PDB file of C-alpha atoms in Angstrom:
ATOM      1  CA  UNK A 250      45.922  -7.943  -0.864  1.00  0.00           C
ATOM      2  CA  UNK A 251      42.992 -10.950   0.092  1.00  0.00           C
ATOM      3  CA  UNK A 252      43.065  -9.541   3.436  1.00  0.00           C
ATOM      4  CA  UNK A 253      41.932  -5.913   2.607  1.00  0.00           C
ATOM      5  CA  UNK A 254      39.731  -6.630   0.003  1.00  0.00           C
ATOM      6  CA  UNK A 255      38.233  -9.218   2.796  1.00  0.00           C
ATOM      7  CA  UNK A 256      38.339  -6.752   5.240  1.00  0.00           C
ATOM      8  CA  UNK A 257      36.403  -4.079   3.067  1.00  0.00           C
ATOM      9  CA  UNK A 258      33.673  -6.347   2.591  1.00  0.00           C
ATOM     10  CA  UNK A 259      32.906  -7.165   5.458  1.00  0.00           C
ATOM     11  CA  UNK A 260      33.195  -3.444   6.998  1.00  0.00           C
ATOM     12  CA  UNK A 261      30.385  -2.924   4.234  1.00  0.00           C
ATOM     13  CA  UNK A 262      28.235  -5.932   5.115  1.00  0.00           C
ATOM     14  CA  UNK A 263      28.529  -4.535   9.028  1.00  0.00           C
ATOM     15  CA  UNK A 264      27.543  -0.852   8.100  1.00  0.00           C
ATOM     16  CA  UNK A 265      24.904  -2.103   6.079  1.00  0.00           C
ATOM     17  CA  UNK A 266      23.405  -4.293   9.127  1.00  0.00           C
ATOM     18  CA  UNK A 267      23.977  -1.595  11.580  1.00  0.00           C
ATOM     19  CA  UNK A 268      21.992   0.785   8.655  1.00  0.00           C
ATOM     20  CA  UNK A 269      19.262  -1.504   8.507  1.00  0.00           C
ATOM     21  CA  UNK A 270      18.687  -1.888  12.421  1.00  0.00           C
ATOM     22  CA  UNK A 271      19.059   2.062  13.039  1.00  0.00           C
ATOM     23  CA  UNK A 272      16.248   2.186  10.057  1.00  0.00           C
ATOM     24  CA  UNK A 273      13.981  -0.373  11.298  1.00  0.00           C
ATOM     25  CA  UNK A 274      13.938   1.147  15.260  1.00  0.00           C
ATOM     26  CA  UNK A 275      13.206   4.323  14.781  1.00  0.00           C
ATOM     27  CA  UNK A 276      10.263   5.573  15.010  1.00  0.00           C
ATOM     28  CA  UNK A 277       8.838   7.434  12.222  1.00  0.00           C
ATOM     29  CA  UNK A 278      10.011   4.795   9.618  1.00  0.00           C
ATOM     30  CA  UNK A 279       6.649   3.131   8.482  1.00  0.00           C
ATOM     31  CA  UNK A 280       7.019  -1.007   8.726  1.00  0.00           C
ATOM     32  CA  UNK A 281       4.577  -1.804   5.618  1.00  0.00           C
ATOM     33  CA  UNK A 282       5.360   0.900   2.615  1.00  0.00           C
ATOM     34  CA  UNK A 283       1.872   1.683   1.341  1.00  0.00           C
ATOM     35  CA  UNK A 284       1.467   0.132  -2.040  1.00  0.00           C
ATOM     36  CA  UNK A 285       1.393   2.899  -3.598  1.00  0.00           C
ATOM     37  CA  UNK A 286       5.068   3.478  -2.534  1.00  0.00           C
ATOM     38  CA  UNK A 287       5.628  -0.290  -3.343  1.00  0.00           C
ATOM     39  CA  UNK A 288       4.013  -0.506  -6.874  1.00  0.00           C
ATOM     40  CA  UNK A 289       3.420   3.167  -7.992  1.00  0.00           C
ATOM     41  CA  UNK A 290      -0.245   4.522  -7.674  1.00  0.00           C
ATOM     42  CA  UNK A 291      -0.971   2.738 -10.873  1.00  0.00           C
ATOM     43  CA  UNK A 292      -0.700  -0.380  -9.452  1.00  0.00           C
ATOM     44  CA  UNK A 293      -2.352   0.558  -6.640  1.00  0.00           C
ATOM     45  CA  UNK A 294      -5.437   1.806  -8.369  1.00  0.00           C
ATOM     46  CA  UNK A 295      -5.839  -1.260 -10.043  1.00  0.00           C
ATOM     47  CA  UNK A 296      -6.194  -3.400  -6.662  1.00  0.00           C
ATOM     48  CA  UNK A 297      -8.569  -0.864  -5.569  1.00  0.00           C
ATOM     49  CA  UNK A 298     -10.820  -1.470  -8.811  1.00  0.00           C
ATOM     50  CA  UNK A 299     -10.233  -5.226  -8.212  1.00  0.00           C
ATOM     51  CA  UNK A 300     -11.085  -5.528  -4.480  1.00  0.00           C
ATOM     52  CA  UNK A 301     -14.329  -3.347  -5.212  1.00  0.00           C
ATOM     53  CA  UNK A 302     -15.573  -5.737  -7.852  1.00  0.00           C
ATOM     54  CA  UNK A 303     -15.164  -8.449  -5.494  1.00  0.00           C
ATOM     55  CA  UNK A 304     -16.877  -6.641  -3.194  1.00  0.00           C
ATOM     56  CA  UNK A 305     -20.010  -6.240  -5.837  1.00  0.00           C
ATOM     57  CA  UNK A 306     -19.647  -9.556  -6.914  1.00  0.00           C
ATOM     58  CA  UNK A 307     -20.263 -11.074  -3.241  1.00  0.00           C
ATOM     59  CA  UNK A 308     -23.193  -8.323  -2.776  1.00  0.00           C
ATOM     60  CA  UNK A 309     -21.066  -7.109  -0.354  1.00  0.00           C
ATOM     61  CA  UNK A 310     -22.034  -3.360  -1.591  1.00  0.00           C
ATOM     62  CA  UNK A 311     -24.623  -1.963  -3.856  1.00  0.00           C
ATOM     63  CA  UNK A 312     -24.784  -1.090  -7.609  1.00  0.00           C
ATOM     64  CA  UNK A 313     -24.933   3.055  -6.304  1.00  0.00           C
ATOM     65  CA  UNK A 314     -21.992   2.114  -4.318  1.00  0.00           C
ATOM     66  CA  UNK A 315     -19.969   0.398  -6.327  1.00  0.00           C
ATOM     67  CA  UNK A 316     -20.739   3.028  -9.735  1.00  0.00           C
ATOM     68  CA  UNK A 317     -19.615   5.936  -6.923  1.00  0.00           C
ATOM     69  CA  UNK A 318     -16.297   3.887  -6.039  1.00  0.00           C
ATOM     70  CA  UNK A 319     -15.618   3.086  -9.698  1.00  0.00           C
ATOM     71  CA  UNK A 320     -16.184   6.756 -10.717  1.00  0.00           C
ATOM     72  CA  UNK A 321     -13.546   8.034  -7.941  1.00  0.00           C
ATOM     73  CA  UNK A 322     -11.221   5.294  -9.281  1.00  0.00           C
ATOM     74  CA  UNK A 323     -11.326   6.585 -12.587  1.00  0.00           C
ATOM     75  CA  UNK A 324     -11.001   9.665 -11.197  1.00  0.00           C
ATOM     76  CA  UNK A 325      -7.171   8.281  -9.496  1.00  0.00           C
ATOM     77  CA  UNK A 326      -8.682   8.532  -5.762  1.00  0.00           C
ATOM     78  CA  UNK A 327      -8.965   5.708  -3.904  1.00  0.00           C
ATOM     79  CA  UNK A 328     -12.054   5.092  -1.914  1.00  0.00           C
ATOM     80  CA  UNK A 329     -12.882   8.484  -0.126  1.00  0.00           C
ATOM     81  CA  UNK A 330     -13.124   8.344   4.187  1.00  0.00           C
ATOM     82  CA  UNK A 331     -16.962   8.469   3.731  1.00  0.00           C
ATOM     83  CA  UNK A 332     -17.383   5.538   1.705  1.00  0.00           C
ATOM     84  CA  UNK A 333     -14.953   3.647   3.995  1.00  0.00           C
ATOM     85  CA  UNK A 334     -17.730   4.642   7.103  1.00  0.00           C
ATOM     86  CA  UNK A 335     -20.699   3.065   5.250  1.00  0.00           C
ATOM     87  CA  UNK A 336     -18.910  -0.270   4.220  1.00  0.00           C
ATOM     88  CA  UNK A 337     -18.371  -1.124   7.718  1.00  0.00           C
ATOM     89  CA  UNK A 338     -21.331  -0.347   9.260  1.00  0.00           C
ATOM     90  CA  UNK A 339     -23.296  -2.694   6.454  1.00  0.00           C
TER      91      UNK A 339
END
């Protein structure tokens, strides 16, 4: 009876491995989840707001700036493509 149940376990720890491995190779399986996926959008919202008062607080952005990406937050969007342009050329 130790010999199946032994034997069913470790058929499920191999099907899991070769599960995982088929998963991880192919190709339109994202390797980072988004946090959103990770977290919920919640979550994900909230870093947002906290990254872009870091970014105000290091006068990394301006007070226009950061009121626009606060507003959009509020708003449950995440900092449009536009904004993303600006930041990186400042």
């Amino acid at each position: 009876m130790s010999a199946v149940m032994a034997t069913v376990i470790g058929t499920l720890i191999l099907a899991g491995m070769v599960y995982d491995i088929a998963r991880l190779i192919t190709p339109r399986e994202s390797r980072c989840p988004s946090l959103a996926r990770l977290r919920g959008r919640r979550a994900a919202l909230e870093d947002a707001e906290q990254w872009c008062v870091g970014l105000r607080m290091h006068g990394r952005i301006d007070a226009a700036t950061y009121q626009h990406r606060m507003s959009g937050l509020t708003r449950g969007r995440r900092r449009p493509a536009k904004d993303r342009e600006a930041s990186r050329r400042t």
